Every structure is written in C-alpha cells, then in structure tokens.
Amino acid sequence: MRLLERARKEWFMVGIVVAIGAAKLQPSVGVNGGPLKPEITVSYIAVATIFFNSGLSLKTEELTSALVHLKLHLFIQIFTLAFFPATIWLFLQLLSVTPINEWLLKGLQTVGCMPPPVSSAVILTKAVGGNEAAAIFNSAFGSFLGIIVTPLLLLLFIIRRYIKDWLERKKPPFSAVSSSVLLMIIYTTFCDTFSNPHIDLDKFSLVLILFIIVSVQLSFMLLTFIFSTRNNSGFTPADTVAIIFCSTHKSLTLGIPMLKIVFAGHEHLSLISVPLLIYHPAQILLGSVLVPTIKSWMVSRQKGVKLTRPTV
C-alpha cells in the first residue's frame, strides 16, 4: 500500500510538470474562451468535484474517535491557521523591500493561509509510528475549517452517511480523481499565464522563493518540535510526531481550487499559485527524508519513558 501511494505521488509530480509544459506549448487550448472552456469546466465543475470528492473521502467516524485530545487539536489548529499565516505575514513585510517578484510573495502568503492536507501528514505520521488518530483528526478537521464557508461540504457529510457502506465496499479512487481534476486546473491556470505577454517570472525570484519555502518548513518543524517536547507540554512522543507534520503541511488539493475561486480572472493567478506548487512537493520530500530521524528519536524517547516507570 505504501509503494502504491508513493507511486501515485510520483505520478502526480510528473503530471504537474507535464501540465505546465503543455500549457507553455499550446496555451490557447486552456485559456478562457478556448476549447476547454475553463470558465465553466474549471471554475464550476472541476472545483466542485474537488470539494465533493474531498468531503466523501473524509471518514467522519475517525474524527469522532480522536475528538477527546482537545489540547493537541487546539495546538495544531491554532499553529496552522493563526500562528503560521501571521508569522509569514510579518516575514513578508521584511521581504517586501527586496527585488523578489511581488506576486510570488503574495502567493507565499496564501500558502500560510491554507489548511493542512488530509493525506501526506497522516502518511508520514504513520510511517514514523506517531499518533495516527490525531493526525487524521487534525488534517481532516483542518481541511474542513479551510472550506467551512462552502455550504457544499455540509451536504457532503450528509451524503456520506447514507452511502457509507457502498464507499467502504467499492473503495472509489478518490485520490486518482482529485489528482486528475487538479492537474486540469493547474494546466488551465498556466495557460492563462503563458498566453499573457505582460507576465514575466525572473529566475532570481523563483530560486529565492524555493529557498524561503524550504527554510520556512524546516524552521516551523523545529519550532513545533521545541514547543511540543517541553517538560510541561503534556504531549507524548507520538503526539509530537503528529504535531510536527500536521502543523506545517499545507493542502494543494484544496488550495488550488480555493485560489481559483478567490483570484478568479486575476492575471497573476498562476504566479500566486507557484509557491503552493513548490511547497507541496517540498513538504513531502522533507518529511520523507526526516522520517528515519524522527522515528529514531520517538522510539528512544518512548523507551526512556518505559524505563523510568516504577515497577509494581
């Protein structure tokens, strides 16, 4: 199962490159008014499909079972949806005086405002052996908060209740459907970019944004580790693992449709989307590289806790 999930993510990364390349070669296909009619197929059908698919794939019974860890959930949600975007905003005030492309900086701010992903944070937490239930709850609940203004999501939970047995039996390919639709959104977004001769992305800004994103991820992972391992934190090593991944990961699946809605018709939409497109593979890569180290720390910490327990 883990190999299958890895293959799916690799396929999706290749798909992003292909989608952007195809948009560069023939942007007229995916621009507004073009053969794909993105003003209808993307703005309405594709975005609705993403949210509908995400709602159906969330297992609400798992959210209920993890609900009792209130302190853990509050920490993750406040860090993700309050501390993260506020810190990025303050950081961008310093970067505003640099020659970095202003629309890439705006895109970096939108990354900070995104909800956590349901998949990658849970997968990495499970790989380490951390608190998987907490990761599931906070990733799913964070995604729910991210689109709570969308009445459609409330409807999705109701629908899932009535077709739960069918979903468990048939196991529809939610990930494949979402990935395919998401690639279509990315393709049409960059078609608009490459068809606009007034938009120019300098390589200097792109390289700096990549460096900033990796630095931000590592800094926030370290920060959550320090906060959650204090003597009076009350968190177990397994909780810390869930906190590290859930607090610092951002959702591309929900993020791109959100940007498509909020910045609909904006000529710099693709530039605003670039930081999120970079952040997504970077968080998976960094997480995968750090899994052995974090797992080793967690195991040694758990052994230490067992050794210090008094024998009866």
C-alpha positions as YAML, in Angstrom:
chain: A
units: angstrom
residues:
- id: 1
  name: MET
  ca: [0.00, 0.00, 0.00]
- id: 2
  name: ARG
  ca: [2.86, 2.36, 0.85]
- id: 3
  name: LEU
  ca: [4.55, 1.65, -2.50]
- id: 4
  name: LEU
  ca: [1.26, 2.33, -4.30]
- id: 5
  name: GLU
  ca: [0.85, 5.66, -2.51]
- id: 6
  name: ARG
  ca: [4.43, 6.60, -3.34]
- id: 7
  name: ALA
  ca: [3.91, 5.71, -7.00]
- id: 8
  name: ARG
  ca: [0.73, 7.82, -7.08]
- id: 9
  name: LYS
  ca: [2.56, 10.86, -5.67]
- id: 10
  name: GLU
  ca: [5.42, 10.42, -8.15]
- id: 11
  name: TRP
  ca: [2.88, 10.20, -10.98]
- id: 12
  name: PHE
  ca: [1.23, 13.38, -9.76]
- id: 13
  name: MET
  ca: [4.54, 15.28, -9.60]
- id: 14
  name: VAL
  ca: [5.29, 14.22, -13.17]
- id: 15
  name: GLY
  ca: [1.76, 15.25, -14.10]
- id: 16
  name: ILE
  ca: [2.34, 18.78, -12.76]
- id: 17
  name: VAL
  ca: [5.46, 19.15, -14.92]
- id: 18
  name: VAL
  ca: [3.62, 17.79, -17.99]
- id: 19
  name: ALA
  ca: [0.62, 20.07, -17.37]
- id: 20
  name: ILE
  ca: [2.81, 23.19, -17.11]
- id: 21
  name: GLY
  ca: [4.84, 22.11, -20.15]
- id: 22
  name: ALA
  ca: [1.69, 21.51, -22.21]
- id: 23
  name: ALA
  ca: [0.37, 24.92, -21.18]
- id: 24
  name: LYS
  ca: [3.64, 26.50, -22.34]
- id: 25
  name: LEU
  ca: [3.48, 24.75, -25.73]
- id: 26
  name: GLN
  ca: [-0.19, 25.47, -26.50]
- id: 27
  name: PRO
  ca: [-1.71, 27.97, -24.04]
- id: 28
  name: SER
  ca: [-4.64, 28.83, -26.32]
- id: 29
  name: VAL
  ca: [-6.29, 25.47, -25.54]
- id: 30
  name: GLY
  ca: [-6.82, 26.20, -21.85]
- id: 31
  name: VAL
  ca: [-7.43, 29.95, -21.75]
- id: 32
  name: ASN
  ca: [-10.84, 31.45, -21.08]
- id: 33
  name: GLY
  ca: [-12.93, 31.06, -24.22]
- id: 34
  name: GLY
  ca: [-10.66, 28.29, -25.53]
- id: 35
  name: PRO
  ca: [-11.67, 24.71, -26.45]
- id: 36
  name: LEU
  ca: [-11.60, 23.53, -22.80]
- id: 37
  name: LYS
  ca: [-13.90, 26.37, -21.68]
- id: 38
  name: PRO
  ca: [-12.18, 26.66, -18.25]
- id: 39
  name: GLU
  ca: [-14.57, 29.44, -17.23]
- id: 40
  name: ILE
  ca: [-17.15, 26.62, -16.96]
- id: 41
  name: THR
  ca: [-15.27, 23.31, -16.71]
- id: 42
  name: VAL
  ca: [-12.73, 24.56, -14.15]
- id: 43
  name: SER
  ca: [-14.48, 27.39, -12.31]
- id: 44
  name: TYR
  ca: [-17.57, 25.30, -11.62]
- id: 45
  name: ILE
  ca: [-17.27, 21.60, -12.49]
- id: 46
  name: ALA
  ca: [-13.63, 20.92, -11.54]
- id: 47
  name: VAL
  ca: [-13.68, 22.95, -8.30]
- id: 48
  name: ALA
  ca: [-16.99, 21.40, -7.23]
- id: 49
  name: THR
  ca: [-15.60, 17.93, -7.99]
- id: 50
  name: ILE
  ca: [-12.54, 18.54, -5.79]
- id: 51
  name: PHE
  ca: [-14.61, 19.64, -2.79]
- id: 52
  name: PHE
  ca: [-17.24, 16.93, -3.34]
- id: 53
  name: ASN
  ca: [-14.55, 14.25, -3.61]
- id: 54
  name: SER
  ca: [-12.73, 15.52, -0.52]
- id: 55
  name: GLY
  ca: [-15.90, 15.51, 1.54]
- id: 56
  name: LEU
  ca: [-16.82, 11.95, 0.56]
- id: 57
  name: SER
  ca: [-13.34, 10.62, 1.30]
- id: 58
  name: LEU
  ca: [-13.26, 12.01, 4.86]
- id: 59
  name: LYS
  ca: [-14.11, 9.32, 7.41]
- id: 60
  name: THR
  ca: [-16.16, 11.19, 9.97]
- id: 61
  name: GLU
  ca: [-16.12, 8.26, 12.41]
- id: 62
  name: GLU
  ca: [-12.33, 8.64, 12.72]
- id: 63
  name: LEU
  ca: [-12.77, 12.32, 13.57]
- id: 64
  name: THR
  ca: [-15.11, 11.37, 16.40]
- id: 65
  name: SER
  ca: [-12.74, 8.79, 17.90]
- id: 66
  name: ALA
  ca: [-9.90, 11.30, 18.10]
- id: 67
  name: LEU
  ca: [-12.00, 14.19, 19.39]
- id: 68
  name: VAL
  ca: [-11.03, 13.71, 23.05]
- id: 69
  name: HIS
  ca: [-7.44, 15.01, 22.59]
- id: 70
  name: LEU
  ca: [-8.57, 18.63, 22.86]
- id: 71
  name: LYS
  ca: [-5.24, 20.20, 23.87]
- id: 72
  name: LEU
  ca: [-3.42, 18.53, 20.99]
- id: 73
  name: HIS
  ca: [-6.04, 19.62, 18.45]
- id: 74
  name: LEU
  ca: [-6.08, 23.21, 19.70]
- id: 75
  name: PHE
  ca: [-2.29, 23.42, 19.42]
- id: 76
  name: ILE
  ca: [-2.25, 22.14, 15.82]
- id: 77
  name: GLN
  ca: [-5.20, 24.21, 14.59]
- id: 78
  name: ILE
  ca: [-4.01, 27.46, 16.21]
- id: 79
  name: PHE
  ca: [-0.50, 26.94, 14.87]
- id: 80
  name: THR
  ca: [-1.75, 26.06, 11.37]
- id: 81
  name: LEU
  ca: [-4.50, 28.64, 10.91]
- id: 82
  name: ALA
  ca: [-3.28, 31.52, 13.12]
- id: 83
  name: PHE
  ca: [0.42, 31.43, 14.03]
- id: 84
  name: PHE
  ca: [1.61, 30.17, 10.62]
- id: 85
  name: PRO
  ca: [-0.11, 32.85, 8.46]
- id: 86
  name: ALA
  ca: [0.64, 35.64, 10.96]
- id: 87
  name: THR
  ca: [4.34, 34.75, 11.05]
- id: 88
  name: ILE
  ca: [4.52, 34.56, 7.25]
- id: 89
  name: TRP
  ca: [2.85, 37.99, 7.04]
- id: 90
  name: LEU
  ca: [5.45, 39.52, 9.36]
- id: 91
  name: PHE
  ca: [8.25, 37.85, 7.42]
- id: 92
  name: LEU
  ca: [6.87, 39.20, 4.13]
- id: 93
  name: GLN
  ca: [6.98, 42.75, 5.48]
- id: 94
  name: LEU
  ca: [10.76, 42.35, 5.54]
- id: 95
  name: LEU
  ca: [10.87, 40.72, 2.12]
- id: 96
  name: SER
  ca: [8.75, 43.47, 0.55]
- id: 97
  name: VAL
  ca: [11.83, 45.68, 0.21]
- id: 98
  name: THR
  ca: [13.70, 43.01, -1.77]
- id: 99
  name: PRO
  ca: [13.57, 42.63, -5.57]
- id: 100
  name: ILE
  ca: [11.62, 39.34, -5.29]
- id: 101
  name: ASN
  ca: [8.54, 39.26, -7.56]
- id: 102
  name: GLU
  ca: [5.65, 40.76, -5.54]
- id: 103
  name: TRP
  ca: [3.14, 38.21, -6.83]
- id: 104
  name: LEU
  ca: [5.29, 35.32, -5.68]
- id: 105
  name: LEU
  ca: [5.38, 36.94, -2.25]
- id: 106
  name: LYS
  ca: [1.60, 37.24, -2.29]
- id: 107
  name: GLY
  ca: [1.50, 33.58, -3.23]
- id: 108
  name: LEU
  ca: [3.68, 32.77, -0.23]
- id: 109
  name: GLN
  ca: [1.13, 34.50, 1.99]
- id: 110
  name: THR
  ca: [-1.66, 32.36, 0.52]
- id: 111
  name: VAL
  ca: [0.39, 29.25, 1.36]
- id: 112
  name: GLY
  ca: [0.37, 30.32, 5.00]
- id: 113
  name: CYS
  ca: [-3.40, 30.60, 4.95]
- id: 114
  name: MET
  ca: [-4.00, 27.11, 3.54]
- id: 115
  name: PRO
  ca: [-5.47, 24.23, 5.59]
- id: 116
  name: PRO
  ca: [-3.42, 21.06, 6.19]
- id: 117
  name: PRO
  ca: [-3.62, 18.16, 3.71]
- id: 118
  name: VAL
  ca: [-5.50, 15.00, 4.64]
- id: 119
  name: SER
  ca: [-3.02, 12.59, 3.04]
- id: 120
  name: SER
  ca: [0.67, 13.46, 3.39]
- id: 121
  name: ALA
  ca: [0.65, 14.46, 7.07]
- id: 122
  name: VAL
  ca: [-1.19, 11.26, 8.01]
- id: 123
  name: ILE
  ca: [1.06, 9.06, 5.86]
- id: 124
  name: LEU
  ca: [4.27, 10.49, 7.30]
- id: 125
  name: THR
  ca: [2.94, 10.32, 10.88]
- id: 126
  name: LYS
  ca: [2.03, 6.67, 10.32]
- id: 127
  name: ALA
  ca: [5.45, 5.94, 8.77]
- id: 128
  name: VAL
  ca: [7.15, 7.22, 11.93]
- id: 129
  name: GLY
  ca: [4.68, 5.44, 14.21]
- id: 130
  name: GLY
  ca: [3.23, 8.60, 15.71]
- id: 131
  name: ASN
  ca: [-0.30, 9.41, 16.84]
- id: 132
  name: GLU
  ca: [-2.14, 8.50, 13.63]
- id: 133
  name: ALA
  ca: [-5.62, 9.14, 15.04]
- id: 134
  name: ALA
  ca: [-4.63, 12.68, 16.00]
- id: 135
  name: ALA
  ca: [-3.09, 13.23, 12.57]
- id: 136
  name: ILE
  ca: [-6.27, 12.03, 10.86]
- id: 137
  name: PHE
  ca: [-8.45, 14.26, 13.01]
- id: 138
  name: ASN
  ca: [-6.41, 17.43, 12.62]
- id: 139
  name: SER
  ca: [-5.74, 17.01, 8.92]
- id: 140
  name: ALA
  ca: [-9.38, 16.32, 8.17]
- id: 141
  name: PHE
  ca: [-10.74, 18.90, 10.61]
- id: 142
  name: GLY
  ca: [-8.26, 21.49, 9.37]
- id: 143
  name: SER
  ca: [-9.38, 20.87, 5.81]
- id: 144
  name: PHE
  ca: [-12.97, 21.21, 6.96]
- id: 145
  name: LEU
  ca: [-12.22, 24.56, 8.58]
- id: 146
  name: GLY
  ca: [-10.49, 25.66, 5.40]
- id: 147
  name: ILE
  ca: [-13.66, 25.35, 3.37]
- id: 148
  name: ILE
  ca: [-16.31, 25.83, 6.04]
- id: 149
  name: VAL
  ca: [-17.71, 28.78, 4.11]
- id: 150
  name: THR
  ca: [-18.65, 26.36, 1.37]
- id: 151
  name: PRO
  ca: [-22.15, 25.02, 2.14]
- id: 152
  name: LEU
  ca: [-21.47, 22.12, -0.19]
- id: 153
  name: LEU
  ca: [-19.21, 20.45, 2.36]
- id: 154
  name: LEU
  ca: [-22.01, 20.19, 4.89]
- id: 155
  name: LEU
  ca: [-24.04, 18.42, 2.25]
- id: 156
  name: LEU
  ca: [-21.17, 16.02, 1.56]
- id: 157
  name: PHE
  ca: [-21.10, 14.75, 5.15]
- id: 158
  name: ILE
  ca: [-24.83, 14.04, 4.96]
- id: 159
  name: ILE
  ca: [-24.43, 12.21, 1.67]
- id: 160
  name: ARG
  ca: [-21.57, 10.13, 3.05]
- id: 161
  name: ARG
  ca: [-23.74, 8.92, 5.93]
- id: 162
  name: TYR
  ca: [-26.21, 7.33, 3.52]
- id: 163
  name: ILE
  ca: [-23.68, 5.79, 1.15]
- id: 164
  name: LYS
  ca: [-21.07, 4.79, 3.75]
- id: 165
  name: ASP
  ca: [-21.48, 1.05, 3.15]
- id: 166
  name: TRP
  ca: [-21.14, 1.48, -0.61]
- id: 167
  name: LEU
  ca: [-17.99, 3.59, -0.19]
- id: 168
  name: GLU
  ca: [-16.39, 1.02, 2.12]
- id: 169
  name: ARG
  ca: [-17.26, -1.84, -0.23]
- id: 170
  name: LYS
  ca: [-16.34, -0.27, -3.58]
- id: 171
  name: LYS
  ca: [-13.48, 1.96, -2.36]
- id: 172
  name: PRO
  ca: [-13.72, 4.55, -5.17]
- id: 173
  name: PRO
  ca: [-10.38, 6.00, -6.39]
- id: 174
  name: PHE
  ca: [-10.77, 9.36, -4.64]
- id: 175
  name: SER
  ca: [-7.07, 10.21, -4.92]
- id: 176
  name: ALA
  ca: [-6.87, 9.48, -8.64]
- id: 177
  name: VAL
  ca: [-10.00, 11.54, -9.37]
- id: 178
  name: SER
  ca: [-8.81, 14.52, -7.32]
- id: 179
  name: SER
  ca: [-5.32, 14.39, -8.82]
- id: 180
  name: SER
  ca: [-6.63, 14.26, -12.38]
- id: 181
  name: VAL
  ca: [-9.00, 17.18, -11.85]
- id: 182
  name: LEU
  ca: [-6.29, 19.14, -10.04]
- id: 183
  name: LEU
  ca: [-3.90, 18.69, -12.97]
- id: 184
  name: MET
  ca: [-6.57, 20.13, -15.25]
- id: 185
  name: ILE
  ca: [-6.87, 23.19, -13.00]
- id: 186
  name: ILE
  ca: [-3.08, 23.64, -12.94]
- id: 187
  name: TYR
  ca: [-2.94, 23.29, -16.73]
- id: 188
  name: THR
  ca: [-5.60, 25.93, -17.44]
- id: 189
  name: THR
  ca: [-4.10, 28.26, -14.82]
- id: 190
  name: PHE
  ca: [-0.73, 28.24, -16.58]
- id: 191
  name: CYS
  ca: [-2.37, 28.52, -19.99]
- id: 192
  name: ASP
  ca: [-3.59, 31.94, -18.86]
- id: 193
  name: THR
  ca: [-0.05, 32.82, -17.76]
- id: 194
  name: PHE
  ca: [1.73, 31.80, -20.95]
- id: 195
  name: SER
  ca: [-0.88, 33.49, -23.11]
- id: 196
  name: ASN
  ca: [-0.28, 36.81, -21.32]
- id: 197
  name: PRO
  ca: [2.83, 38.52, -22.75]
- id: 198
  name: HIS
  ca: [2.95, 41.04, -19.89]
- id: 199
  name: ILE
  ca: [3.76, 38.45, -17.21]
- id: 200
  name: ASP
  ca: [7.45, 37.77, -16.66]
- id: 201
  name: LEU
  ca: [8.85, 35.47, -13.94]
- id: 202
  name: ASP
  ca: [12.53, 36.05, -13.25]
- id: 203
  name: LYS
  ca: [14.66, 33.08, -12.18]
- id: 204
  name: PHE
  ca: [16.18, 35.02, -9.29]
- id: 205
  name: SER
  ca: [12.78, 35.39, -7.60]
- id: 206
  name: LEU
  ca: [11.94, 31.73, -8.22]
- id: 207
  name: VAL
  ca: [15.18, 30.46, -6.67]
- id: 208
  name: LEU
  ca: [14.76, 32.73, -3.64]
- id: 209
  name: ILE
  ca: [11.16, 31.61, -3.13]
- id: 210
  name: LEU
  ca: [12.31, 27.96, -3.24]
- id: 211
  name: PHE
  ca: [14.98, 28.68, -0.62]
- id: 212
  name: ILE
  ca: [12.50, 30.60, 1.57]
- id: 213
  name: ILE
  ca: [9.91, 27.80, 1.41]
- id: 214
  name: VAL
  ca: [12.40, 25.11, 2.45]
- id: 215
  name: SER
  ca: [13.71, 27.38, 5.24]
- id: 216
  name: VAL
  ca: [10.18, 28.12, 6.48]
- id: 217
  name: GLN
  ca: [9.27, 24.43, 6.57]
- id: 218
  name: LEU
  ca: [12.40, 23.41, 8.47]
- id: 219
  name: SER
  ca: [12.04, 26.35, 10.90]
- id: 220
  name: PHE
  ca: [8.40, 25.59, 11.66]
- id: 221
  name: MET
  ca: [9.08, 21.86, 12.06]
- id: 222
  name: LEU
  ca: [11.82, 22.70, 14.56]
- id: 223
  name: LEU
  ca: [9.57, 25.20, 16.32]
- id: 224
  name: THR
  ca: [6.71, 22.73, 16.74]
- id: 225
  name: PHE
  ca: [9.18, 20.13, 17.98]
- id: 226
  name: ILE
  ca: [10.53, 22.50, 20.64]
- id: 227
  name: PHE
  ca: [7.06, 23.60, 21.77]
- id: 228
  name: SER
  ca: [5.64, 20.07, 21.97]
- id: 229
  name: THR
  ca: [8.61, 18.49, 23.81]
- id: 230
  name: ARG
  ca: [8.78, 20.91, 26.72]
- id: 231
  name: ASN
  ca: [8.57, 19.25, 30.13]
- id: 232
  name: ASN
  ca: [5.15, 20.71, 30.90]
- id: 233
  name: SER
  ca: [3.67, 20.33, 27.40]
- id: 234
  name: GLY
  ca: [1.70, 17.19, 28.24]
- id: 235
  name: PHE
  ca: [2.32, 15.68, 24.80]
- id: 236
  name: THR
  ca: [3.64, 12.17, 24.22]
- id: 237
  name: PRO
  ca: [6.39, 11.47, 21.64]
- id: 238
  name: ALA
  ca: [3.70, 10.07, 19.32]
- id: 239
  name: ASP
  ca: [1.72, 13.30, 19.73]
- id: 240
  name: THR
  ca: [4.81, 15.33, 18.84]
- id: 241
  name: VAL
  ca: [5.16, 13.47, 15.54]
- id: 242
  name: ALA
  ca: [1.55, 14.28, 14.60]
- id: 243
  name: ILE
  ca: [2.08, 17.92, 15.62]
- id: 244
  name: ILE
  ca: [5.24, 18.31, 13.51]
- id: 245
  name: PHE
  ca: [3.62, 17.10, 10.29]
- id: 246
  name: CYS
  ca: [0.05, 18.37, 10.71]
- id: 247
  name: SER
  ca: [1.07, 21.87, 11.82]
- id: 248
  name: THR
  ca: [3.49, 22.52, 8.96]
- id: 249
  name: HIS
  ca: [1.91, 20.82, 5.95]
- id: 250
  name: LYS
  ca: [-0.40, 22.67, 3.55]
- id: 251
  name: SER
  ca: [-3.04, 21.26, 1.19]
- id: 252
  name: LEU
  ca: [-2.50, 21.55, -2.56]
- id: 253
  name: THR
  ca: [-5.71, 19.63, -3.31]
- id: 254
  name: LEU
  ca: [-7.89, 22.20, -1.56]
- id: 255
  name: GLY
  ca: [-5.52, 25.14, -2.01]
- id: 256
  name: ILE
  ca: [-5.50, 25.36, -5.81]
- id: 257
  name: PRO
  ca: [-9.33, 25.34, -6.12]
- id: 258
  name: MET
  ca: [-9.52, 27.98, -3.38]
- id: 259
  name: LEU
  ca: [-7.07, 30.23, -5.21]
- id: 260
  name: LYS
  ca: [-9.03, 29.66, -8.41]
- id: 261
  name: ILE
  ca: [-12.15, 30.93, -6.66]
- id: 262
  name: VAL
  ca: [-10.63, 33.83, -4.67]
- id: 263
  name: PHE
  ca: [-8.47, 35.12, -7.55]
- id: 264
  name: ALA
  ca: [-10.84, 34.25, -10.39]
- id: 265
  name: GLY
  ca: [-9.93, 36.23, -13.50]
- id: 266
  name: HIS
  ca: [-6.76, 37.64, -11.92]
- id: 267
  name: GLU
  ca: [-3.96, 37.89, -14.49]
- id: 268
  name: HIS
  ca: [-1.33, 36.90, -11.90]
- id: 269
  name: LEU
  ca: [-3.17, 33.83, -10.59]
- id: 270
  name: SER
  ca: [-0.50, 31.42, -11.83]
- id: 271
  name: LEU
  ca: [2.30, 33.39, -10.15]
- id: 272
  name: ILE
  ca: [0.32, 33.43, -6.91]
- id: 273
  name: SER
  ca: [-0.07, 29.64, -7.26]
- id: 274
  name: VAL
  ca: [3.66, 28.96, -7.75]
- id: 275
  name: PRO
  ca: [4.68, 29.00, -4.04]
- id: 276
  name: LEU
  ca: [1.95, 26.46, -3.22]
- id: 277
  name: LEU
  ca: [3.04, 24.27, -6.14]
- id: 278
  name: ILE
  ca: [6.58, 24.36, -4.72]
- id: 279
  name: TYR
  ca: [5.54, 23.93, -1.09]
- id: 280
  name: HIS
  ca: [3.62, 20.72, -1.76]
- id: 281
  name: PRO
  ca: [6.46, 18.53, -3.14]
- id: 282
  name: ALA
  ca: [8.93, 20.18, -0.76]
- id: 283
  name: GLN
  ca: [6.91, 19.15, 2.31]
- id: 284
  name: ILE
  ca: [6.67, 15.55, 1.09]
- id: 285
  name: LEU
  ca: [10.38, 15.40, 0.25]
- id: 286
  name: LEU
  ca: [11.49, 16.93, 3.55]
- id: 287
  name: GLY
  ca: [9.09, 14.76, 5.51]
- id: 288
  name: SER
  ca: [10.29, 11.59, 3.80]
- id: 289
  name: VAL
  ca: [13.94, 12.47, 4.41]
- id: 290
  name: LEU
  ca: [13.29, 13.19, 8.10]
- id: 291
  name: VAL
  ca: [11.15, 10.10, 8.80]
- id: 292
  name: PRO
  ca: [14.08, 7.87, 9.92]
- id: 293
  name: THR
  ca: [15.49, 10.58, 12.20]
- id: 294
  name: ILE
  ca: [12.14, 11.42, 13.80]
- id: 295
  name: LYS
  ca: [11.28, 7.73, 14.18]
- id: 296
  name: SER
  ca: [14.61, 7.04, 15.88]
- id: 297
  name: TRP
  ca: [14.01, 9.93, 18.28]
- id: 298
  name: MET
  ca: [10.46, 8.77, 19.08]
- id: 299
  name: VAL
  ca: [11.49, 5.16, 19.74]
- id: 300
  name: SER
  ca: [14.36, 6.19, 22.02]
- id: 301
  name: ARG
  ca: [12.12, 8.64, 23.86]
- id: 302
  name: GLN
  ca: [9.41, 6.01, 24.36]
- id: 303
  name: LYS
  ca: [11.98, 3.52, 25.67]
- id: 304
  name: GLY
  ca: [13.20, 6.16, 28.09]
- id: 305
  name: VAL
  ca: [9.67, 6.72, 29.38]
- id: 306
  name: LYS
  ca: [9.16, 2.97, 29.93]
- id: 307
  name: LEU
  ca: [12.45, 2.66, 31.82]
- id: 308
  name: THR
  ca: [11.54, 5.50, 34.20]
- id: 309
  name: ARG
  ca: [8.17, 3.99, 35.13]
- id: 310
  name: PRO
  ca: [8.13, 2.49, 38.64]
- id: 311
  name: THR
  ca: [7.68, -1.28, 38.78]
- id: 312
  name: VAL
  ca: [4.75, -2.70, 40.76]
...
